[in-house]
Short mmCIF file of N, CA, C and O in Angstrom, two decimals:
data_model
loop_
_atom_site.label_atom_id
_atom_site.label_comp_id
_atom_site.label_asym_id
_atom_site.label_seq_id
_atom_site.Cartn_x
_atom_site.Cartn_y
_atom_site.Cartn_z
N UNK A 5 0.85 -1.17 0.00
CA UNK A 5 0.00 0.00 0.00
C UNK A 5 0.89 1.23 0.00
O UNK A 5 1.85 1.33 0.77
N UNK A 6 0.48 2.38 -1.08
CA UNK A 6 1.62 3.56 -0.92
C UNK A 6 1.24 4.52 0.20
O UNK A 6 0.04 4.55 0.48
N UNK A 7 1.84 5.12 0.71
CA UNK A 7 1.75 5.92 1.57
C UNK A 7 2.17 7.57 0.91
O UNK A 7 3.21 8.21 1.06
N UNK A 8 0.87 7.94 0.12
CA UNK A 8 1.43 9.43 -0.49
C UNK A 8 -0.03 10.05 -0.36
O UNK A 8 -1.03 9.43 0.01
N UNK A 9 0.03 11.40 -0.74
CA UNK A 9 -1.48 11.90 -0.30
C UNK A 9 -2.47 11.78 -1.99
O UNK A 9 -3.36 12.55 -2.34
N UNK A 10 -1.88 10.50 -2.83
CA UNK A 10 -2.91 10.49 -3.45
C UNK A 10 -3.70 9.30 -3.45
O UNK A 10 -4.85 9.30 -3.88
N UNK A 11 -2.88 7.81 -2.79
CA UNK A 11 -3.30 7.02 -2.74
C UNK A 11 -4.88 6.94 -1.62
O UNK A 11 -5.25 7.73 -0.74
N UNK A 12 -5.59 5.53 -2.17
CA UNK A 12 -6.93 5.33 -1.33
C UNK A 12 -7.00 4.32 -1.78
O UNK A 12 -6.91 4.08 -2.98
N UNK A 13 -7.20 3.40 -0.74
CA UNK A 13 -8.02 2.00 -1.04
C UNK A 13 -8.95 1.91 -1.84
O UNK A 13 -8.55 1.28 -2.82
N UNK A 14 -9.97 2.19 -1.94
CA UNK A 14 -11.25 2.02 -2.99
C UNK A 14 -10.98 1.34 -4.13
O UNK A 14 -11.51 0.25 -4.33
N UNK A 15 -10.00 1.98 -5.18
CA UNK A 15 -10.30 1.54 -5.91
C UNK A 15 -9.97 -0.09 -6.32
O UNK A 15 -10.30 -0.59 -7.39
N UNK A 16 -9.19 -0.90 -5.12
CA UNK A 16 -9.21 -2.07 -4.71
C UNK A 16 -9.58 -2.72 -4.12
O UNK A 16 -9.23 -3.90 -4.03
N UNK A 17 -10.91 -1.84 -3.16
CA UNK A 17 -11.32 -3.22 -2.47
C UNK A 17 -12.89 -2.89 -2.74
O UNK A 17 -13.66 -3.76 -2.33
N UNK A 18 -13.64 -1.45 -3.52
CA UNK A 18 -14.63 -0.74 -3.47
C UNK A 18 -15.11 -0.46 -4.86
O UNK A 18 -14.52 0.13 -5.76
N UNK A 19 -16.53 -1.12 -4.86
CA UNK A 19 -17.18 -0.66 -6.41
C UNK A 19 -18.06 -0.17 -6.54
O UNK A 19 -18.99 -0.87 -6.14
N UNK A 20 -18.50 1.09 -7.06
CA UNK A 20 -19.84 1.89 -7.33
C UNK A 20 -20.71 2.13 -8.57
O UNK A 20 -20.58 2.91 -9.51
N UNK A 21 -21.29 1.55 -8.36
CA UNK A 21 -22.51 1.72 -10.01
C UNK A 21 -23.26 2.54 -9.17
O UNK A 21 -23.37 2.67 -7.95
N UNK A 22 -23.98 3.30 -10.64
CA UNK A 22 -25.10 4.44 -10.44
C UNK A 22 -25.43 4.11 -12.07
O UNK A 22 -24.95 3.23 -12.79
N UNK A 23 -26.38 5.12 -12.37
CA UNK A 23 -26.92 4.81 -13.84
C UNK A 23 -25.86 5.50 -14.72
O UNK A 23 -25.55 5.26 -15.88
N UNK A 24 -25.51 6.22 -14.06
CA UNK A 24 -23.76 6.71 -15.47
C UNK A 24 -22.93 5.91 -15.75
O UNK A 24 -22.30 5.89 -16.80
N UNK A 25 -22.77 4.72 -14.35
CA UNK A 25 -21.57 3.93 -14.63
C UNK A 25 -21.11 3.52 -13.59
O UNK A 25 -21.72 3.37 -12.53
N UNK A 26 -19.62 3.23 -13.90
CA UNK A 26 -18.94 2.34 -12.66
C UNK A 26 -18.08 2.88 -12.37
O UNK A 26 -17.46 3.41 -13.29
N UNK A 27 -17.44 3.10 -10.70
CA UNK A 27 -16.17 3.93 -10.36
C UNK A 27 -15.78 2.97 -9.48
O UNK A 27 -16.27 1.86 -9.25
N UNK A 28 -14.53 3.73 -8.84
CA UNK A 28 -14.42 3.46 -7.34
C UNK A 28 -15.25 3.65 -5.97
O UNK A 28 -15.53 2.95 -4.99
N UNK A 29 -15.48 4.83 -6.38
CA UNK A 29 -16.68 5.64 -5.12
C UNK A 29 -18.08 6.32 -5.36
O UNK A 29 -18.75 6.18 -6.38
N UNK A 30 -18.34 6.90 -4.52
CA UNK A 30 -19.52 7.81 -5.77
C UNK A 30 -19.41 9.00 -5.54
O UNK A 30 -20.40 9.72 -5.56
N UNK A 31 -17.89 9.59 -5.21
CA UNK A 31 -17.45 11.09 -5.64
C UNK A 31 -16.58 10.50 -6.57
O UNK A 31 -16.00 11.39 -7.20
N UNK A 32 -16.30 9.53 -6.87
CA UNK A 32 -15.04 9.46 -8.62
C UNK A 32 -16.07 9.41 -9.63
O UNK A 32 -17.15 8.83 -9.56
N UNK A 33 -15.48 10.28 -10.85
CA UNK A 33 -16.00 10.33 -12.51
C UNK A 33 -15.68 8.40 -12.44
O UNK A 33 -14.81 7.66 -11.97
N UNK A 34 -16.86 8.26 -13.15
CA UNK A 34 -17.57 6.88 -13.61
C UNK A 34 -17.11 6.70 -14.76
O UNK A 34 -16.83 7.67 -15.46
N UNK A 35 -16.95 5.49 -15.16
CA UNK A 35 -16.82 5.03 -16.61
C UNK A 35 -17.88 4.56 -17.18
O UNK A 35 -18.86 4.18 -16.55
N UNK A 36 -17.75 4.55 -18.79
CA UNK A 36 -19.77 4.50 -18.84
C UNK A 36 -19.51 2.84 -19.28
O UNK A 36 -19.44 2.35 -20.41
N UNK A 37 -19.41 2.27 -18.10
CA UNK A 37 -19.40 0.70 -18.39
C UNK A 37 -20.14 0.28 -17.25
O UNK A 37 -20.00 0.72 -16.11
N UNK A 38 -21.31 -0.99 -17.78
CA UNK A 38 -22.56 -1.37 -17.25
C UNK A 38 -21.84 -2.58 -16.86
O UNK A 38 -22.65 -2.92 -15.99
N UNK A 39 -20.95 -3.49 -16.83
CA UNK A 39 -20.51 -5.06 -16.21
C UNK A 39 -19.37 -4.77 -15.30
O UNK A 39 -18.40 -4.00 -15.27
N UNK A 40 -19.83 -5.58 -14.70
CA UNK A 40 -18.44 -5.19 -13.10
C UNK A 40 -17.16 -5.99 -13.28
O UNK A 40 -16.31 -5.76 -12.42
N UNK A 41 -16.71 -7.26 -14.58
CA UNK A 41 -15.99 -7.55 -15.16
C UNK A 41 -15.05 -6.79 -16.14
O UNK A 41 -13.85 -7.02 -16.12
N UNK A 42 -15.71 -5.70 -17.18
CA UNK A 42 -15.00 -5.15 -17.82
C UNK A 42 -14.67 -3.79 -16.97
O UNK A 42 -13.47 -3.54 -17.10
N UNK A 43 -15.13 -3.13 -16.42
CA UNK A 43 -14.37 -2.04 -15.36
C UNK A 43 -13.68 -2.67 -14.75
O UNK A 43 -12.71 -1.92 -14.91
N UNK A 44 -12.99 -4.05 -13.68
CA UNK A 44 -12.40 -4.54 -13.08
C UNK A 44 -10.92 -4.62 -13.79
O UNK A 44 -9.81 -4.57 -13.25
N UNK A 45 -11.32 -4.80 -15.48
CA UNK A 45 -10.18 -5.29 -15.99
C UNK A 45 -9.66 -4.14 -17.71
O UNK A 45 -8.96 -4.37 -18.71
N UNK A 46 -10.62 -2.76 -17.12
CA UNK A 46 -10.57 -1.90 -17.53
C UNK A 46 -8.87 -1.27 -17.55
O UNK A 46 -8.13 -1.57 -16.61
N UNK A 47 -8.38 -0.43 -18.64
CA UNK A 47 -6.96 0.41 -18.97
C UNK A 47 -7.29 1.33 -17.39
O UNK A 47 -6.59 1.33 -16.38
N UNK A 48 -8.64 2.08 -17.63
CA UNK A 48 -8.40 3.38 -16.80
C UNK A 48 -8.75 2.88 -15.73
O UNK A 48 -8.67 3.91 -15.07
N UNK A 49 -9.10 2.09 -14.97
CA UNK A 49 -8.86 1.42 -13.53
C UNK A 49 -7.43 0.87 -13.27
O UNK A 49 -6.80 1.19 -12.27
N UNK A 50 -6.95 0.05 -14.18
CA UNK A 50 -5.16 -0.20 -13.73
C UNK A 50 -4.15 1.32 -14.04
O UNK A 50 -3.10 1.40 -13.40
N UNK A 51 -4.50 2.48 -15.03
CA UNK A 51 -3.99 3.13 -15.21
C UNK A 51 -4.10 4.28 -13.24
O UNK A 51 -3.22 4.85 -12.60
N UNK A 52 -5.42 4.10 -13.04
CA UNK A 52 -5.98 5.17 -11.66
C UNK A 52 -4.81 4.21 -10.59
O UNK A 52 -3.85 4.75 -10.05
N UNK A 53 -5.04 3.17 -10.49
CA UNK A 53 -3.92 2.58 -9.68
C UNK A 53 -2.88 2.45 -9.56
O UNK A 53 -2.40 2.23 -8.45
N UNK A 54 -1.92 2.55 -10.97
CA UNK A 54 -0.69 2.88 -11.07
C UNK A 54 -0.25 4.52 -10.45
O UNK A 54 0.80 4.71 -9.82
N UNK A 55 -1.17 5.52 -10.73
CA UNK A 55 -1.02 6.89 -10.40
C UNK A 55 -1.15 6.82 -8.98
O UNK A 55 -0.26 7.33 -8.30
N UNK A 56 -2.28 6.17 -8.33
CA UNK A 56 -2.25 6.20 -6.71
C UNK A 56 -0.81 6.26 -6.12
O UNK A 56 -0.18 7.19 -5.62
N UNK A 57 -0.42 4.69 -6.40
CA UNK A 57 0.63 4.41 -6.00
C UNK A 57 2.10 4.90 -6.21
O UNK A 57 3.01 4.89 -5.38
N UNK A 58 2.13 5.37 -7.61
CA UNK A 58 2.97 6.71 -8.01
C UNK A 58 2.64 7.91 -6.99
O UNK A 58 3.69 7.98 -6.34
N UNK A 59 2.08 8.54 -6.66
CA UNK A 59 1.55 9.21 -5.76
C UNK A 59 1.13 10.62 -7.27
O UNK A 59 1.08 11.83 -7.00
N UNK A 60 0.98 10.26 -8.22
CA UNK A 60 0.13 11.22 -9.42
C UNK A 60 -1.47 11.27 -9.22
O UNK A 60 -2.23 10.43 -8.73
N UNK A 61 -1.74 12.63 -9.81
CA UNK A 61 -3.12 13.15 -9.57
C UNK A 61 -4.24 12.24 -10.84
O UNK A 61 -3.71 12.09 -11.94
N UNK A 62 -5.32 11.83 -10.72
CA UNK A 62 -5.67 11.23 -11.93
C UNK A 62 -7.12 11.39 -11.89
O UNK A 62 -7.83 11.06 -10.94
N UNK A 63 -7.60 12.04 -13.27
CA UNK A 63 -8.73 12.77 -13.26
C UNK A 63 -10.13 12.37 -12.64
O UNK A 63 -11.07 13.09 -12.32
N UNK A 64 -9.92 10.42 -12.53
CA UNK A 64 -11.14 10.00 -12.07
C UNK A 64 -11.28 10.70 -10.69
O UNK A 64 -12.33 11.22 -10.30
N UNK A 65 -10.30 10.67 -10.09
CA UNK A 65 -10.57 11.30 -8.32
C UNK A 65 -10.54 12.39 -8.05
O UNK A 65 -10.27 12.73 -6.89
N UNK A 66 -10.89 13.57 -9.30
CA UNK A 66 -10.71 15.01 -9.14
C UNK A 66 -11.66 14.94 -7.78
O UNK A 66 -11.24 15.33 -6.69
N UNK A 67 -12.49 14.60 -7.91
CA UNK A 67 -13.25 15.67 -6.48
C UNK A 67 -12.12 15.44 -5.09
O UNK A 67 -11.73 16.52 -4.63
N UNK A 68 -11.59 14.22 -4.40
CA UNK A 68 -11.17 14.49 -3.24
C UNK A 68 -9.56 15.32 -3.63
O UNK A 68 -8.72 15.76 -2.84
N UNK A 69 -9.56 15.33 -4.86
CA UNK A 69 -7.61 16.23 -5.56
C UNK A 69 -8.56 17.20 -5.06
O UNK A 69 -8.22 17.41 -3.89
N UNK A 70 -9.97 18.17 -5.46
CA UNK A 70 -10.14 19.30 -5.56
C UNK A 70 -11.01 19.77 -4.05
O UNK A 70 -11.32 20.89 -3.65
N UNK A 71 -11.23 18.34 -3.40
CA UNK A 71 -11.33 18.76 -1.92
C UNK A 71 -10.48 19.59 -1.08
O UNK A 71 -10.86 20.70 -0.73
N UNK A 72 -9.34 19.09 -0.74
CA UNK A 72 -8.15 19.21 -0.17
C UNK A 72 -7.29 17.76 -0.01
O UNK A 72 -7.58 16.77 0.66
N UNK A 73 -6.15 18.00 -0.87
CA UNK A 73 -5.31 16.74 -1.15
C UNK A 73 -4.57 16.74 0.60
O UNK A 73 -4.32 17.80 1.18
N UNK A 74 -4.36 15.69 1.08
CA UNK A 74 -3.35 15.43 2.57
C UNK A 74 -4.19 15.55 3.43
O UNK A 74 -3.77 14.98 4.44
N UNK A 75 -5.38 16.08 3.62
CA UNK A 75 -6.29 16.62 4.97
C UNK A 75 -6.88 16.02 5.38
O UNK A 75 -7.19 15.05 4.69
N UNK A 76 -7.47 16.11 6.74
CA UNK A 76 -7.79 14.89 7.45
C UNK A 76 -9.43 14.39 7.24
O UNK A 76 -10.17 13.40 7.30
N UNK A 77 -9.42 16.15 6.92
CA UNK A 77 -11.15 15.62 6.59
C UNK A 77 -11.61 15.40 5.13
O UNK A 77 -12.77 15.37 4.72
N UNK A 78 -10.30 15.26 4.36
CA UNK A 78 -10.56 14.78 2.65
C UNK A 78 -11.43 13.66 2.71
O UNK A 78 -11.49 12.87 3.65
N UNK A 79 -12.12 13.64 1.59
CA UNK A 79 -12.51 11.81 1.57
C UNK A 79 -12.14 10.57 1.52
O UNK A 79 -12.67 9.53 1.93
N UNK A 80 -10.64 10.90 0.67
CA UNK A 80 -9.64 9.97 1.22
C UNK A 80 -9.12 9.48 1.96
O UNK A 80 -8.57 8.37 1.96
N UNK A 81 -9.28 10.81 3.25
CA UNK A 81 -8.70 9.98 4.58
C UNK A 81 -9.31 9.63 5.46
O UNK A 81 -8.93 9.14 6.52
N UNK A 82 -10.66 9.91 4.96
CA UNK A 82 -11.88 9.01 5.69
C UNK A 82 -12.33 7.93 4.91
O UNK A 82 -13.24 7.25 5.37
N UNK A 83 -11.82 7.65 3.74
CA UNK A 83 -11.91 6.18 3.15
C UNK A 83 -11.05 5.41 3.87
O UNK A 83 -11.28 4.26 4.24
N UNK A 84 -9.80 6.18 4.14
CA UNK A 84 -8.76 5.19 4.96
C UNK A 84 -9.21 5.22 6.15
O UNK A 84 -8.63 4.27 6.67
N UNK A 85 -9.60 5.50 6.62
CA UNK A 85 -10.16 5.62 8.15
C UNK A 85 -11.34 4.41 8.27
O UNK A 85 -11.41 3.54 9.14
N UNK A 86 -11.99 4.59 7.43
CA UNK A 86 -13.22 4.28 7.82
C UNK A 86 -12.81 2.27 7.01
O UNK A 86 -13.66 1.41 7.21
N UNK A 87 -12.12 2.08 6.59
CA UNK A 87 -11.88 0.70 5.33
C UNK A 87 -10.64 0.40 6.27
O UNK A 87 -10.58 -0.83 6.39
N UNK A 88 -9.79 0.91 6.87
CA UNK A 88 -8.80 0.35 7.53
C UNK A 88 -8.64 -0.93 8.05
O UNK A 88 -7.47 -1.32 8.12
N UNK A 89 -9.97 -2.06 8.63
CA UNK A 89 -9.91 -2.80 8.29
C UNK A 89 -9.51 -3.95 7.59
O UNK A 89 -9.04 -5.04 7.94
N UNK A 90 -9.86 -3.39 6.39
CA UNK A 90 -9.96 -4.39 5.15
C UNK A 90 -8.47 -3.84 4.33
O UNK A 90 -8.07 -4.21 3.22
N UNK A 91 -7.98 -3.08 5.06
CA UNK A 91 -6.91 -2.83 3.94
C UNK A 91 -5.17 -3.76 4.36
O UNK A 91 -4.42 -3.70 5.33
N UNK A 92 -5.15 -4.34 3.43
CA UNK A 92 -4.16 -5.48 3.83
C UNK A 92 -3.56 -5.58 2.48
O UNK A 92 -4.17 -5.40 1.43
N UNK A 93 -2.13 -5.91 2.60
CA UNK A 93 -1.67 -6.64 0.84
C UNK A 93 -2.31 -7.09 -0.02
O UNK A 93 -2.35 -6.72 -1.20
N UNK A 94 -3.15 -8.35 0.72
CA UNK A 94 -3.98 -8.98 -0.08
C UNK A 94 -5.23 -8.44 -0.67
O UNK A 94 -5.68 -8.58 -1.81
N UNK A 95 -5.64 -7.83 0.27
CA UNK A 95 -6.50 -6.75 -0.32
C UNK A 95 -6.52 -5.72 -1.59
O UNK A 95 -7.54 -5.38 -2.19
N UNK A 96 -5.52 -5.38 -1.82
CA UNK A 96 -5.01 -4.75 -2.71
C UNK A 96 -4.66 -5.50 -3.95
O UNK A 96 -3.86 -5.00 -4.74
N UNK A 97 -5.10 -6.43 -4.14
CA UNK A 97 -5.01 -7.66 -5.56
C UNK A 97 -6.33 -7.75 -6.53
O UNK A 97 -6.61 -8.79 -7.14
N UNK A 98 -7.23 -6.36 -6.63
CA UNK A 98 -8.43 -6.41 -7.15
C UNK A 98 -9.31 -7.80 -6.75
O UNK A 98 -9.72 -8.71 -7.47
N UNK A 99 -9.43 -7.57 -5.27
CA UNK A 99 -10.47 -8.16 -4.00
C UNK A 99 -11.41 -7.34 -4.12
O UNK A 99 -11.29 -6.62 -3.12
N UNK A 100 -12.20 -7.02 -4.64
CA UNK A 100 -13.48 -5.74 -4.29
C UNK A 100 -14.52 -6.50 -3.35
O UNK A 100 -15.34 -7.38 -3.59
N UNK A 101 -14.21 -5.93 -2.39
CA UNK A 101 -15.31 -6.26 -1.24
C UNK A 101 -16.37 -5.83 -0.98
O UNK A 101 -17.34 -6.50 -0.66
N UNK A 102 -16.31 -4.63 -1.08
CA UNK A 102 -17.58 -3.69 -0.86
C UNK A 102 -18.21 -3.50 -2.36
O UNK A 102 -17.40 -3.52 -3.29
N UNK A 103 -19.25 -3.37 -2.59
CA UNK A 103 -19.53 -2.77 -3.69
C UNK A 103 -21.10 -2.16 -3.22
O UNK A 103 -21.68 -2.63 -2.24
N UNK A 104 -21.66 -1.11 -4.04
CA UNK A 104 -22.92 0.01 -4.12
C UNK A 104 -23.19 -0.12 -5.39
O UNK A 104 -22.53 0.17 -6.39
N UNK A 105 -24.22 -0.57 -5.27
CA UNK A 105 -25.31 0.03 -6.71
C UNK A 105 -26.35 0.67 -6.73
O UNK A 105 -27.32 0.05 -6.30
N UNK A 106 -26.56 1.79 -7.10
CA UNK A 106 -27.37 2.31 -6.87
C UNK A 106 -28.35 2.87 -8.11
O UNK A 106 -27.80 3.32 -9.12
N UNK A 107 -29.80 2.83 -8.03
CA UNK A 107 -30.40 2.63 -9.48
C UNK A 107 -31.46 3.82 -9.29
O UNK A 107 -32.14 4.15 -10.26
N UNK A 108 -31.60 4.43 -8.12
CA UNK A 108 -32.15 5.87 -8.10
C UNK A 108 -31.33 6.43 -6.79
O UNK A 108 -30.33 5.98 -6.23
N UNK A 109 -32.17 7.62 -6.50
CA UNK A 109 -31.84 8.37 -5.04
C UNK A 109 -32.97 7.94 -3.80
O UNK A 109 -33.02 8.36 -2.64
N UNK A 110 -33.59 7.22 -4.30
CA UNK A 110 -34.09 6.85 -3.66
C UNK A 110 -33.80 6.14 -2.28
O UNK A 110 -34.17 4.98 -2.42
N UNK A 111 -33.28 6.33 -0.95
CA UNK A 111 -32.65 5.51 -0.05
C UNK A 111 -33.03 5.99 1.21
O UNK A 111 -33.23 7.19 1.41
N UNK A 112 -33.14 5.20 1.99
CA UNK A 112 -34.00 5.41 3.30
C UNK A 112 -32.70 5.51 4.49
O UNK A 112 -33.02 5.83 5.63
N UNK A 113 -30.94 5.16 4.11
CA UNK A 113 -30.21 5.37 5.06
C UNK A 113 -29.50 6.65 5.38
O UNK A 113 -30.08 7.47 4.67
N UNK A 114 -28.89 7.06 5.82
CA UNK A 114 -28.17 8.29 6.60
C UNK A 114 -26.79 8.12 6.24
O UNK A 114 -26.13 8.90 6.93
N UNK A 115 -26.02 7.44 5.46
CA UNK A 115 -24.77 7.13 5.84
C UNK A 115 -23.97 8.41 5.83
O UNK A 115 -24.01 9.28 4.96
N UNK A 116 -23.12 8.38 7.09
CA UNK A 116 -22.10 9.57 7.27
C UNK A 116 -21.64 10.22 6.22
O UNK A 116 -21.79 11.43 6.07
N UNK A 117 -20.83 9.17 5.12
CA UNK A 117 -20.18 9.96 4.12
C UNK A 117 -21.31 9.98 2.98
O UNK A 117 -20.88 9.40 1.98
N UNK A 118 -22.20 10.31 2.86
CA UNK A 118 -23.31 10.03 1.90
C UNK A 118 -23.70 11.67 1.57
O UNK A 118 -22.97 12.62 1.85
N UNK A 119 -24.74 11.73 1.05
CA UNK A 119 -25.36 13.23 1.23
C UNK A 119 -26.62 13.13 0.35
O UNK A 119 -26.89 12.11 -0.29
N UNK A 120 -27.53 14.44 0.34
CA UNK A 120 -28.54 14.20 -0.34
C UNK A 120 -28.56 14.11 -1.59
O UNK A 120 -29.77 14.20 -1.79
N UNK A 121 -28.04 13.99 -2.67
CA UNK A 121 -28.08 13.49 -4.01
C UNK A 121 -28.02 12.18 -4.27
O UNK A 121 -28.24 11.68 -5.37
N UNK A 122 -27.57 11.33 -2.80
CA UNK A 122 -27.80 9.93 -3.28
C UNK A 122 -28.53 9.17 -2.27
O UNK A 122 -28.67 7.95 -2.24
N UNK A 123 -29.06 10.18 -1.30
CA UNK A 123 -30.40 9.86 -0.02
C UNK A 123 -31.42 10.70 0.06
O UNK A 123 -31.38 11.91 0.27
N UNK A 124 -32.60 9.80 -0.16
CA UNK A 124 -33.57 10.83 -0.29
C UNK A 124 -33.92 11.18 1.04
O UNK A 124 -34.57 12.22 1.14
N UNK A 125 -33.54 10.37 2.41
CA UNK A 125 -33.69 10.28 4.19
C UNK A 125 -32.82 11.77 4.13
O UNK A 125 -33.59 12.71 4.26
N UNK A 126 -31.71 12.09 4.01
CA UNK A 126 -30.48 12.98 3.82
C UNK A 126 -31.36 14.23 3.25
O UNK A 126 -31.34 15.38 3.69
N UNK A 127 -32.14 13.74 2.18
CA UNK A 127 -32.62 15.44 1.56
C UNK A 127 -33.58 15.63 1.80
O UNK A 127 -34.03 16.41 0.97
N UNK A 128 -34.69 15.24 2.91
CA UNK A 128 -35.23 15.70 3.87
C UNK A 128 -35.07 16.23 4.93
O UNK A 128 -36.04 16.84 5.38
N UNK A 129 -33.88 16.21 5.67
CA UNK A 129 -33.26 16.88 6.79
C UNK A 129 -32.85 18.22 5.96
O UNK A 129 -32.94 19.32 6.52
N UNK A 130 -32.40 18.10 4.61
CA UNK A 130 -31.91 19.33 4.56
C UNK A 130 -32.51 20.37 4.05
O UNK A 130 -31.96 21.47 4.06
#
């Protein structure tokens, strides 16, 4: 696992569909691919992982680059925070453990790192 402020687990142990597509998270730009086989074994998924670990910026993860890169309250370092767990060598061998699909906004949970564009519970409080 690299230790630089661009790396994040996700995109090895974490998979997100929505109706645009498939990412790592659901703040990364999606690829417009519908099978969880060909994103797995996708150029720009081994290309996003080579850059992690290089410690290079790479456009799928602009939002937490354009959060604040190193900070504690980036999303990155509450992916590491919160996945620390699961993050092991082996883990890091395109193991995707977690995965989200999500097919509206429709969702009745709260999750911490979530917000109202992908909870409709969330965009009633707000």
């Amino acid at each position: 696992m690299a230790d630089n402020e661009t790396w994040c687990p996700l995109p090895w142990i974490h998979l997100y569909s929505d109706v645009s597509g498939i990412g790592p998270c659901c703040r990364s730009k999606r690829l417009k691919l519908h099978d969880f086989d060909s994103y797995l074994k996708s150029t720009e998924l081994a290309t996003l992982k080579e850059d992690m670990v290089a410690g290079r910026k790479n456009e799928i993860c602009k939002f937490c680059h354009d959060y604040g890169d190193g900070m504690e309250s980036s999303v990155r370092a509450q992916m590491i925070e919160y996945n620390k767990h699961l993050i092991t060598q082996d883990a890091l061998v395109n193991k995707i453990m977690i995965t989200e699909a999500r097919f509206s906004s429709v969702c009745n949970f709260k999750c911490r790192i979530c917000s109202e564009r992908y909870s409709t519970a969330i965009a009633k409080e707000a």
